[in-house]
Amino acid sequence: MIRNLLRVFVLTLMAKEKSKTTQAMDELQASVRPFLKELGFRGRARAFNRTTSDGITQVIEFQLGRFDPPGTQYVGFRQNLYGKFTVNVGVYVPEMHKYTYPGGGELPFVHEYDCWIRARLGTVGPEHHDIWWDLESVHEQAAEVFHRIERDALPFLARFETRDAILQQWMQENSDVSKFDRSRQQTACAIIMAIRGRRGEARSILSAALRQLADHPSAQMVRGLFEKLGLGEPES
């Protein structure tokens, strides 16, 4: 009986605390929304979409830190993110989603997790690492987010505004990315090339990505692309 009452009390407290952070997040988004609307973004829930002239969707999405029950122990690098938020940015290319996600098909509205190109606002800023901001001073944080979107997010999105820009960015050799990220970039470029009729180049690039992945779980997805894109067998 006492245990059940305590559980109800804790759940009620959690609900109240969660509603406070949700309200603060709503207020922050309301402050930033007019700015994003002027830039051509339309919003739904925590996400905002804008479509470029090349049919690519740019995404800016707000994310609340998870609410863990009182007494939760944090081990290693995991931290308590309750009462904090971050901002995610992404670039959605329809054919990448069509050929790499189960079910495929174009989406009427895009979330950051639907994107192939993804980053956190902190990682594209001068700090180059993930940042979570407190929701205590909403108006101050709104000004900070406004500034960072203008300074960091928009230039990042502009780098991938067209398919040609994506190919130019990702076909260059880049020693700063891991082998897995490099193969992922090559895969994206190959999909764009194959749809554009550059099938020989696409086949060669996918074959190179497959060799880099070796026994990585993503290798199976890349093998499947040869059939989906009608590219025949991988090069040895």
PDB file of C-alpha atoms in Angstrom:
ATOM      1  CA  MET A   1       0.000   0.000   0.000  1.00  0.00           C
ATOM      2  CA  ILE A   2       2.719   2.475   1.046  1.00  0.00           C
ATOM      3  CA  ARG A   3       4.854   1.434  -1.918  1.00  0.00           C
ATOM      4  CA  ASN A   4       1.985   2.079  -4.335  1.00  0.00           C
ATOM      5  CA  LEU A   5       1.292   5.497  -2.803  1.00  0.00           C
ATOM      6  CA  LEU A   6       4.974   6.396  -3.083  1.00  0.00           C
ATOM      7  CA  ARG A   7       5.010   5.309  -6.717  1.00  0.00           C
ATOM      8  CA  VAL A   8       1.962   7.473  -7.487  1.00  0.00           C
ATOM      9  CA  PHE A   9       3.606  10.427  -5.731  1.00  0.00           C
ATOM     10  CA  VAL A  10       6.842  10.024  -7.722  1.00  0.00           C
ATOM     11  CA  LEU A  11       4.980   9.692 -11.039  1.00  0.00           C
ATOM     12  CA  THR A  12       2.902  12.786 -10.245  1.00  0.00           C
ATOM     13  CA  LEU A  13       6.046  14.739  -9.396  1.00  0.00           C
ATOM     14  CA  MET A  14       7.712  13.573 -12.608  1.00  0.00           C
ATOM     15  CA  ALA A  15       4.686  14.655 -14.665  1.00  0.00           C
ATOM     16  CA  LYS A  16       4.710  18.124 -13.114  1.00  0.00           C
ATOM     17  CA  GLU A  17       8.433  18.564 -13.661  1.00  0.00           C
ATOM     18  CA  LYS A  18       8.161  17.320 -17.227  1.00  0.00           C
ATOM     19  CA  SER A  19       5.320  19.748 -17.983  1.00  0.00           C
ATOM     20  CA  LYS A  20       7.455  22.646 -16.692  1.00  0.00           C
ATOM     21  CA  THR A  21      10.324  21.831 -19.055  1.00  0.00           C
ATOM     22  CA  THR A  22       7.910  21.259 -21.945  1.00  0.00           C
ATOM     23  CA  GLN A  23       6.345  24.664 -21.339  1.00  0.00           C
ATOM     24  CA  ALA A  24       9.778  26.312 -21.217  1.00  0.00           C
ATOM     25  CA  MET A  25      10.735  24.600 -24.469  1.00  0.00           C
ATOM     26  CA  ASP A  26       7.481  25.805 -26.076  1.00  0.00           C
ATOM     27  CA  GLU A  27       8.263  29.371 -24.995  1.00  0.00           C
ATOM     28  CA  LEU A  28      11.762  29.200 -26.444  1.00  0.00           C
ATOM     29  CA  GLN A  29      10.487  27.859 -29.756  1.00  0.00           C
ATOM     30  CA  ALA A  30       7.815  30.573 -29.881  1.00  0.00           C
ATOM     31  CA  SER A  31      10.587  33.171 -29.586  1.00  0.00           C
ATOM     32  CA  VAL A  32      12.605  31.663 -32.436  1.00  0.00           C
ATOM     33  CA  ARG A  33       9.679  30.705 -34.712  1.00  0.00           C
ATOM     34  CA  PRO A  34       9.177  34.171 -36.372  1.00  0.00           C
ATOM     35  CA  PHE A  35      12.858  34.269 -37.309  1.00  0.00           C
ATOM     36  CA  LEU A  36      12.716  30.806 -38.861  1.00  0.00           C
ATOM     37  CA  LYS A  37       9.465  31.633 -40.656  1.00  0.00           C
ATOM     38  CA  GLU A  38      11.119  34.665 -42.285  1.00  0.00           C
ATOM     39  CA  LEU A  39      13.825  32.317 -43.539  1.00  0.00           C
ATOM     40  CA  GLY A  40      11.213  30.068 -45.170  1.00  0.00           C
ATOM     41  CA  PHE A  41      10.987  27.321 -42.532  1.00  0.00           C
ATOM     42  CA  ARG A  42       7.637  25.779 -41.641  1.00  0.00           C
ATOM     43  CA  GLY A  43       7.202  24.108 -38.276  1.00  0.00           C
ATOM     44  CA  ARG A  44       5.592  21.011 -36.878  1.00  0.00           C
ATOM     45  CA  ALA A  45       6.047  20.010 -33.237  1.00  0.00           C
ATOM     46  CA  ARG A  46       9.770  20.543 -32.486  1.00  0.00           C
ATOM     47  CA  ALA A  47      10.972  20.453 -36.106  1.00  0.00           C
ATOM     48  CA  PHE A  48      11.236  23.058 -38.870  1.00  0.00           C
ATOM     49  CA  ASN A  49      11.575  22.314 -42.604  1.00  0.00           C
ATOM     50  CA  ARG A  50      12.703  24.380 -45.584  1.00  0.00           C
ATOM     51  CA  THR A  51      13.023  23.057 -49.154  1.00  0.00           C
ATOM     52  CA  THR A  52      15.811  24.271 -51.425  1.00  0.00           C
ATOM     53  CA  SER A  53      15.551  24.918 -55.164  1.00  0.00           C
ATOM     54  CA  ASP A  54      17.121  21.479 -55.736  1.00  0.00           C
ATOM     55  CA  GLY A  55      14.363  19.642 -53.835  1.00  0.00           C
ATOM     56  CA  ILE A  56      16.484  19.073 -50.721  1.00  0.00           C
ATOM     57  CA  THR A  57      14.886  19.582 -47.296  1.00  0.00           C
ATOM     58  CA  GLN A  58      16.826  21.422 -44.608  1.00  0.00           C
ATOM     59  CA  VAL A  59      15.846  20.616 -41.020  1.00  0.00           C
ATOM     60  CA  ILE A  60      16.279  22.427 -37.716  1.00  0.00           C
ATOM     61  CA  GLU A  61      14.868  20.504 -34.746  1.00  0.00           C
ATOM     62  CA  PHE A  62      14.797  21.183 -31.010  1.00  0.00           C
ATOM     63  CA  GLN A  63      15.361  18.296 -28.599  1.00  0.00           C
ATOM     64  CA  LEU A  64      14.635  18.116 -24.880  1.00  0.00           C
ATOM     65  CA  GLY A  65      16.935  16.223 -22.559  1.00  0.00           C
ATOM     66  CA  ARG A  66      15.435  12.984 -21.292  1.00  0.00           C
ATOM     67  CA  PHE A  67      13.739  12.887 -17.909  1.00  0.00           C
ATOM     68  CA  ASP A  68      15.210  10.171 -15.706  1.00  0.00           C
ATOM     69  CA  PRO A  69      13.479   9.109 -12.456  1.00  0.00           C
ATOM     70  CA  PRO A  70      14.871  10.470  -9.178  1.00  0.00           C
ATOM     71  CA  GLY A  71      17.799   8.410  -7.906  1.00  0.00           C
ATOM     72  CA  THR A  72      19.069   7.443 -11.374  1.00  0.00           C
ATOM     73  CA  GLN A  73      22.800   6.671 -11.303  1.00  0.00           C
ATOM     74  CA  TYR A  74      24.886   7.976 -14.227  1.00  0.00           C
ATOM     75  CA  VAL A  75      27.836   5.855 -15.288  1.00  0.00           C
ATOM     76  CA  GLY A  76      30.751   6.816 -17.522  1.00  0.00           C
ATOM     77  CA  PHE A  77      30.106   9.668 -19.971  1.00  0.00           C
ATOM     78  CA  ARG A  78      26.337   9.668 -19.568  1.00  0.00           C
ATOM     79  CA  GLN A  79      24.991  12.767 -17.850  1.00  0.00           C
ATOM     80  CA  ASN A  80      21.705  14.040 -16.482  1.00  0.00           C
ATOM     81  CA  LEU A  81      20.209  16.165 -19.275  1.00  0.00           C
ATOM     82  CA  TYR A  82      16.920  16.924 -17.568  1.00  0.00           C
ATOM     83  CA  GLY A  83      15.988  20.607 -17.882  1.00  0.00           C
ATOM     84  CA  LYS A  84      18.319  21.018 -20.861  1.00  0.00           C
ATOM     85  CA  PHE A  85      17.849  21.184 -24.610  1.00  0.00           C
ATOM     86  CA  THR A  86      19.895  21.030 -27.784  1.00  0.00           C
ATOM     87  CA  VAL A  87      19.288  21.824 -31.455  1.00  0.00           C
ATOM     88  CA  ASN A  88      19.809  19.358 -34.293  1.00  0.00           C
ATOM     89  CA  VAL A  89      20.305  20.228 -37.959  1.00  0.00           C
ATOM     90  CA  GLY A  90      19.905  17.916 -40.911  1.00  0.00           C
ATOM     91  CA  VAL A  91      19.761  17.662 -44.698  1.00  0.00           C
ATOM     92  CA  TYR A  92      17.256  15.311 -46.328  1.00  0.00           C
ATOM     93  CA  VAL A  93      17.832  14.110 -49.882  1.00  0.00           C
ATOM     94  CA  PRO A  94      14.783  12.109 -51.079  1.00  0.00           C
ATOM     95  CA  GLU A  95      16.686   9.442 -53.006  1.00  0.00           C
ATOM     96  CA  MET A  96      19.001   8.724 -50.073  1.00  0.00           C
ATOM     97  CA  HIS A  97      15.966   8.013 -47.902  1.00  0.00           C
ATOM     98  CA  LYS A  98      14.251   6.024 -50.657  1.00  0.00           C
ATOM     99  CA  TYR A  99      17.139   3.604 -51.159  1.00  0.00           C
ATOM    100  CA  THR A 100      18.491   3.259 -47.613  1.00  0.00           C
ATOM    101  CA  TYR A 101      15.485   3.324 -45.250  1.00  0.00           C
ATOM    102  CA  PRO A 102      12.966   0.463 -44.873  1.00  0.00           C
ATOM    103  CA  GLY A 103       9.833   1.334 -46.807  1.00  0.00           C
ATOM    104  CA  GLY A 104      11.521   4.170 -48.690  1.00  0.00           C
ATOM    105  CA  GLY A 105       9.246   6.779 -50.238  1.00  0.00           C
ATOM    106  CA  GLU A 106       9.311  10.531 -49.791  1.00  0.00           C
ATOM    107  CA  LEU A 107       8.217  12.079 -46.509  1.00  0.00           C
ATOM    108  CA  PRO A 108       5.658  14.911 -46.296  1.00  0.00           C
ATOM    109  CA  PHE A 109       7.514  16.325 -43.296  1.00  0.00           C
ATOM    110  CA  VAL A 110      11.071  15.540 -42.259  1.00  0.00           C
ATOM    111  CA  HIS A 111      12.628  15.120 -38.821  1.00  0.00           C
ATOM    112  CA  GLU A 112      16.332  15.363 -38.196  1.00  0.00           C
ATOM    113  CA  TYR A 113      16.587  11.620 -37.575  1.00  0.00           C
ATOM    114  CA  ASP A 114      15.267  11.031 -41.133  1.00  0.00           C
ATOM    115  CA  CYS A 115      18.279  12.826 -42.598  1.00  0.00           C
ATOM    116  CA  TRP A 116      21.483  11.322 -43.961  1.00  0.00           C
ATOM    117  CA  ILE A 117      23.458  14.484 -43.210  1.00  0.00           C
ATOM    118  CA  ARG A 118      23.088  15.332 -39.502  1.00  0.00           C
ATOM    119  CA  ALA A 119      24.825  17.470 -36.893  1.00  0.00           C
ATOM    120  CA  ARG A 120      24.286  19.137 -33.531  1.00  0.00           C
ATOM    121  CA  LEU A 121      24.331  22.914 -33.291  1.00  0.00           C
ATOM    122  CA  GLY A 122      27.310  22.785 -30.932  1.00  0.00           C
ATOM    123  CA  THR A 123      29.374  20.603 -33.263  1.00  0.00           C
ATOM    124  CA  VAL A 124      29.031  23.031 -36.194  1.00  0.00           C
ATOM    125  CA  GLY A 125      29.960  25.974 -33.966  1.00  0.00           C
ATOM    126  CA  PRO A 126      33.399  27.109 -32.799  1.00  0.00           C
ATOM    127  CA  GLU A 127      33.395  24.595 -29.906  1.00  0.00           C
ATOM    128  CA  HIS A 128      33.075  21.611 -32.289  1.00  0.00           C
ATOM    129  CA  HIS A 129      31.419  19.471 -29.610  1.00  0.00           C
ATOM    130  CA  ASP A 130      27.924  18.649 -28.400  1.00  0.00           C
ATOM    131  CA  ILE A 131      26.283  21.350 -26.263  1.00  0.00           C
ATOM    132  CA  TRP A 132      23.115  21.198 -24.147  1.00  0.00           C
ATOM    133  CA  TRP A 133      21.699  24.467 -22.823  1.00  0.00           C
ATOM    134  CA  ASP A 134      19.656  25.051 -19.648  1.00  0.00           C
ATOM    135  CA  LEU A 135      15.990  25.966 -19.942  1.00  0.00           C
ATOM    136  CA  GLU A 136      15.989  28.161 -16.849  1.00  0.00           C
ATOM    137  CA  SER A 137      16.494  31.525 -18.614  1.00  0.00           C
ATOM    138  CA  VAL A 138      14.320  31.033 -21.687  1.00  0.00           C
ATOM    139  CA  HIS A 139      14.666  34.513 -23.194  1.00  0.00           C
ATOM    140  CA  GLU A 140      18.446  34.563 -22.791  1.00  0.00           C
ATOM    141  CA  GLN A 141      18.743  31.122 -24.328  1.00  0.00           C
ATOM    142  CA  ALA A 142      16.435  32.102 -27.192  1.00  0.00           C
ATOM    143  CA  ALA A 143      18.835  34.927 -28.061  1.00  0.00           C
ATOM    144  CA  GLU A 144      21.741  32.467 -27.937  1.00  0.00           C
ATOM    145  CA  VAL A 145      19.941  29.983 -30.195  1.00  0.00           C
ATOM    146  CA  PHE A 146      18.944  32.770 -32.607  1.00  0.00           C
ATOM    147  CA  HIS A 147      22.602  33.825 -32.829  1.00  0.00           C
ATOM    148  CA  ARG A 148      23.939  30.285 -33.292  1.00  0.00           C
ATOM    149  CA  ILE A 149      21.384  29.346 -35.940  1.00  0.00           C
ATOM    150  CA  GLU A 150      22.321  32.430 -37.933  1.00  0.00           C
ATOM    151  CA  ARG A 151      26.072  32.068 -37.411  1.00  0.00           C
ATOM    152  CA  ASP A 152      26.531  28.271 -37.472  1.00  0.00           C
ATOM    153  CA  ALA A 153      23.460  26.302 -38.618  1.00  0.00           C
ATOM    154  CA  LEU A 154      22.615  28.273 -41.761  1.00  0.00           C
ATOM    155  CA  PRO A 155      26.175  28.167 -43.188  1.00  0.00           C
ATOM    156  CA  PHE A 156      26.295  24.412 -42.455  1.00  0.00           C
ATOM    157  CA  LEU A 157      23.004  23.847 -44.291  1.00  0.00           C
ATOM    158  CA  ALA A 158      24.178  26.041 -47.171  1.00  0.00           C
ATOM    159  CA  ARG A 159      27.141  23.716 -47.713  1.00  0.00           C
ATOM    160  CA  PHE A 160      24.689  20.967 -48.712  1.00  0.00           C
ATOM    161  CA  GLU A 161      22.040  23.065 -50.459  1.00  0.00           C
ATOM    162  CA  THR A 162      22.236  21.175 -53.766  1.00  0.00           C
ATOM    163  CA  ARG A 163      23.236  17.716 -54.917  1.00  0.00           C
ATOM    164  CA  ASP A 164      26.208  19.210 -56.746  1.00  0.00           C
ATOM    165  CA  ALA A 165      27.337  20.810 -53.476  1.00  0.00           C
ATOM    166  CA  ILE A 166      27.033  17.479 -51.660  1.00  0.00           C
ATOM    167  CA  LEU A 167      29.103  15.735 -54.333  1.00  0.00           C
ATOM    168  CA  GLN A 168      31.716  18.483 -54.208  1.00  0.00           C
ATOM    169  CA  GLN A 169      31.954  18.326 -50.403  1.00  0.00           C
ATOM    170  CA  TRP A 170      31.947  14.566 -50.023  1.00  0.00           C
ATOM    171  CA  MET A 171      33.960  13.421 -53.032  1.00  0.00           C
ATOM    172  CA  GLN A 172      37.017  15.213 -51.681  1.00  0.00           C
ATOM    173  CA  GLU A 173      39.520  13.230 -49.672  1.00  0.00           C
ATOM    174  CA  ASN A 174      39.092  14.043 -45.996  1.00  0.00           C
ATOM    175  CA  SER A 175      41.506  12.643 -43.448  1.00  0.00           C
ATOM    176  CA  ASP A 176      39.457  14.104 -40.573  1.00  0.00           C
ATOM    177  CA  VAL A 177      36.634  11.562 -40.917  1.00  0.00           C
ATOM    178  CA  SER A 178      36.646   7.921 -39.877  1.00  0.00           C
ATOM    179  CA  LYS A 179      36.722   5.040 -42.348  1.00  0.00           C
ATOM    180  CA  PHE A 180      33.042   4.364 -41.634  1.00  0.00           C
ATOM    181  CA  ASP A 181      32.038   8.015 -42.180  1.00  0.00           C
ATOM    182  CA  ARG A 182      34.067   8.122 -45.382  1.00  0.00           C
ATOM    183  CA  SER A 183      32.322   5.036 -46.751  1.00  0.00           C
ATOM    184  CA  ARG A 184      28.974   6.538 -45.741  1.00  0.00           C
ATOM    185  CA  GLN A 185      29.764   9.710 -47.675  1.00  0.00           C
ATOM    186  CA  GLN A 186      30.812   7.658 -50.684  1.00  0.00           C
ATOM    187  CA  THR A 187      27.551   5.711 -50.515  1.00  0.00           C
ATOM    188  CA  ALA A 188      25.498   8.925 -50.515  1.00  0.00           C
ATOM    189  CA  CYS A 189      27.413  10.270 -53.513  1.00  0.00           C
ATOM    190  CA  ALA A 190      26.970   6.994 -55.389  1.00  0.00           C
ATOM    191  CA  ILE A 191      23.193   7.102 -54.910  1.00  0.00           C
ATOM    192  CA  ILE A 192      23.022  10.651 -56.297  1.00  0.00           C
ATOM    193  CA  MET A 193      25.235   9.697 -59.252  1.00  0.00           C
ATOM    194  CA  ALA A 194      23.236   6.563 -60.065  1.00  0.00           C
ATOM    195  CA  ILE A 195      19.957   8.494 -60.149  1.00  0.00           C
ATOM    196  CA  ARG A 196      21.616  11.034 -62.460  1.00  0.00           C
ATOM    197  CA  GLY A 197      22.682   8.286 -64.868  1.00  0.00           C
ATOM    198  CA  ARG A 198      26.365   8.228 -63.863  1.00  0.00           C
ATOM    199  CA  ARG A 199      26.099   4.500 -63.265  1.00  0.00           C
ATOM    200  CA  GLY A 200      29.722   3.531 -63.907  1.00  0.00           C
ATOM    201  CA  GLU A 201      31.007   6.069 -61.403  1.00  0.00           C
ATOM    202  CA  ALA A 202      28.358   5.025 -58.891  1.00  0.00           C
ATOM    203  CA  ARG A 203      29.326   1.369 -59.217  1.00  0.00           C
ATOM    204  CA  SER A 204      33.030   2.117 -58.689  1.00  0.00           C
ATOM    205  CA  ILE A 205      32.355   4.317 -55.662  1.00  0.00           C
ATOM    206  CA  LEU A 206      30.025   1.789 -54.032  1.00  0.00           C
ATOM    207  CA  SER A 207      32.575  -0.969 -54.630  1.00  0.00           C
ATOM    208  CA  ALA A 208      35.244   1.113 -52.873  1.00  0.00           C
ATOM    209  CA  ALA A 209      32.877   1.809 -49.968  1.00  0.00           C
ATOM    210  CA  LEU A 210      32.117  -1.899 -49.687  1.00  0.00           C
ATOM    211  CA  ARG A 211      35.824  -2.758 -49.491  1.00  0.00           C
ATOM    212  CA  GLN A 212      36.310  -0.187 -46.722  1.00  0.00           C
ATOM    213  CA  LEU A 213      33.380  -1.504 -44.701  1.00  0.00           C
ATOM    214  CA  ALA A 214      34.591  -5.135 -44.846  1.00  0.00           C
ATOM    215  CA  ASP A 215      32.602  -6.978 -42.146  1.00  0.00           C
ATOM    216  CA  HIS A 216      30.801  -3.894 -40.807  1.00  0.00           C
ATOM    217  CA  PRO A 217      26.988  -4.392 -40.463  1.00  0.00           C
ATOM    218  CA  SER A 218      26.426  -1.558 -42.975  1.00  0.00           C
ATOM    219  CA  ALA A 219      28.127  -3.607 -45.681  1.00  0.00           C
ATOM    220  CA  GLN A 220      24.923  -5.561 -46.252  1.00  0.00           C
ATOM    221  CA  MET A 221      23.010  -2.346 -46.942  1.00  0.00           C
ATOM    222  CA  VAL A 222      25.646  -1.247 -49.449  1.00  0.00           C
ATOM    223  CA  ARG A 223      25.512  -4.638 -51.222  1.00  0.00           C
ATOM    224  CA  GLY A 224      21.762  -4.255 -51.494  1.00  0.00           C
ATOM    225  CA  LEU A 225      22.183  -0.911 -53.251  1.00  0.00           C
ATOM    226  CA  PHE A 226      23.792  -2.578 -56.272  1.00  0.00           C
ATOM    227  CA  GLU A 227      20.541  -4.407 -56.981  1.00  0.00           C
ATOM    228  CA  LYS A 228      18.231  -1.530 -56.024  1.00  0.00           C
ATOM    229  CA  LEU A 229      20.091   0.894 -58.278  1.00  0.00           C
ATOM    230  CA  GLY A 230      20.578  -1.643 -61.089  1.00  0.00           C
ATOM    231  CA  LEU A 231      24.373  -1.486 -60.950  1.00  0.00           C
ATOM    232  CA  GLY A 232      25.155  -5.182 -61.387  1.00  0.00           C
ATOM    233  CA  GLU A 233      27.808  -6.859 -59.250  1.00  0.00           C
ATOM    234  CA  PRO A 234      30.414  -5.051 -57.116  1.00  0.00           C
ATOM    235  CA  GLU A 235      33.859  -4.591 -58.600  1.00  0.00           C
ATOM    236  CA  SER A 236      36.503  -6.896 -57.155  1.00  0.00           C
TER     237      SER A 236
END
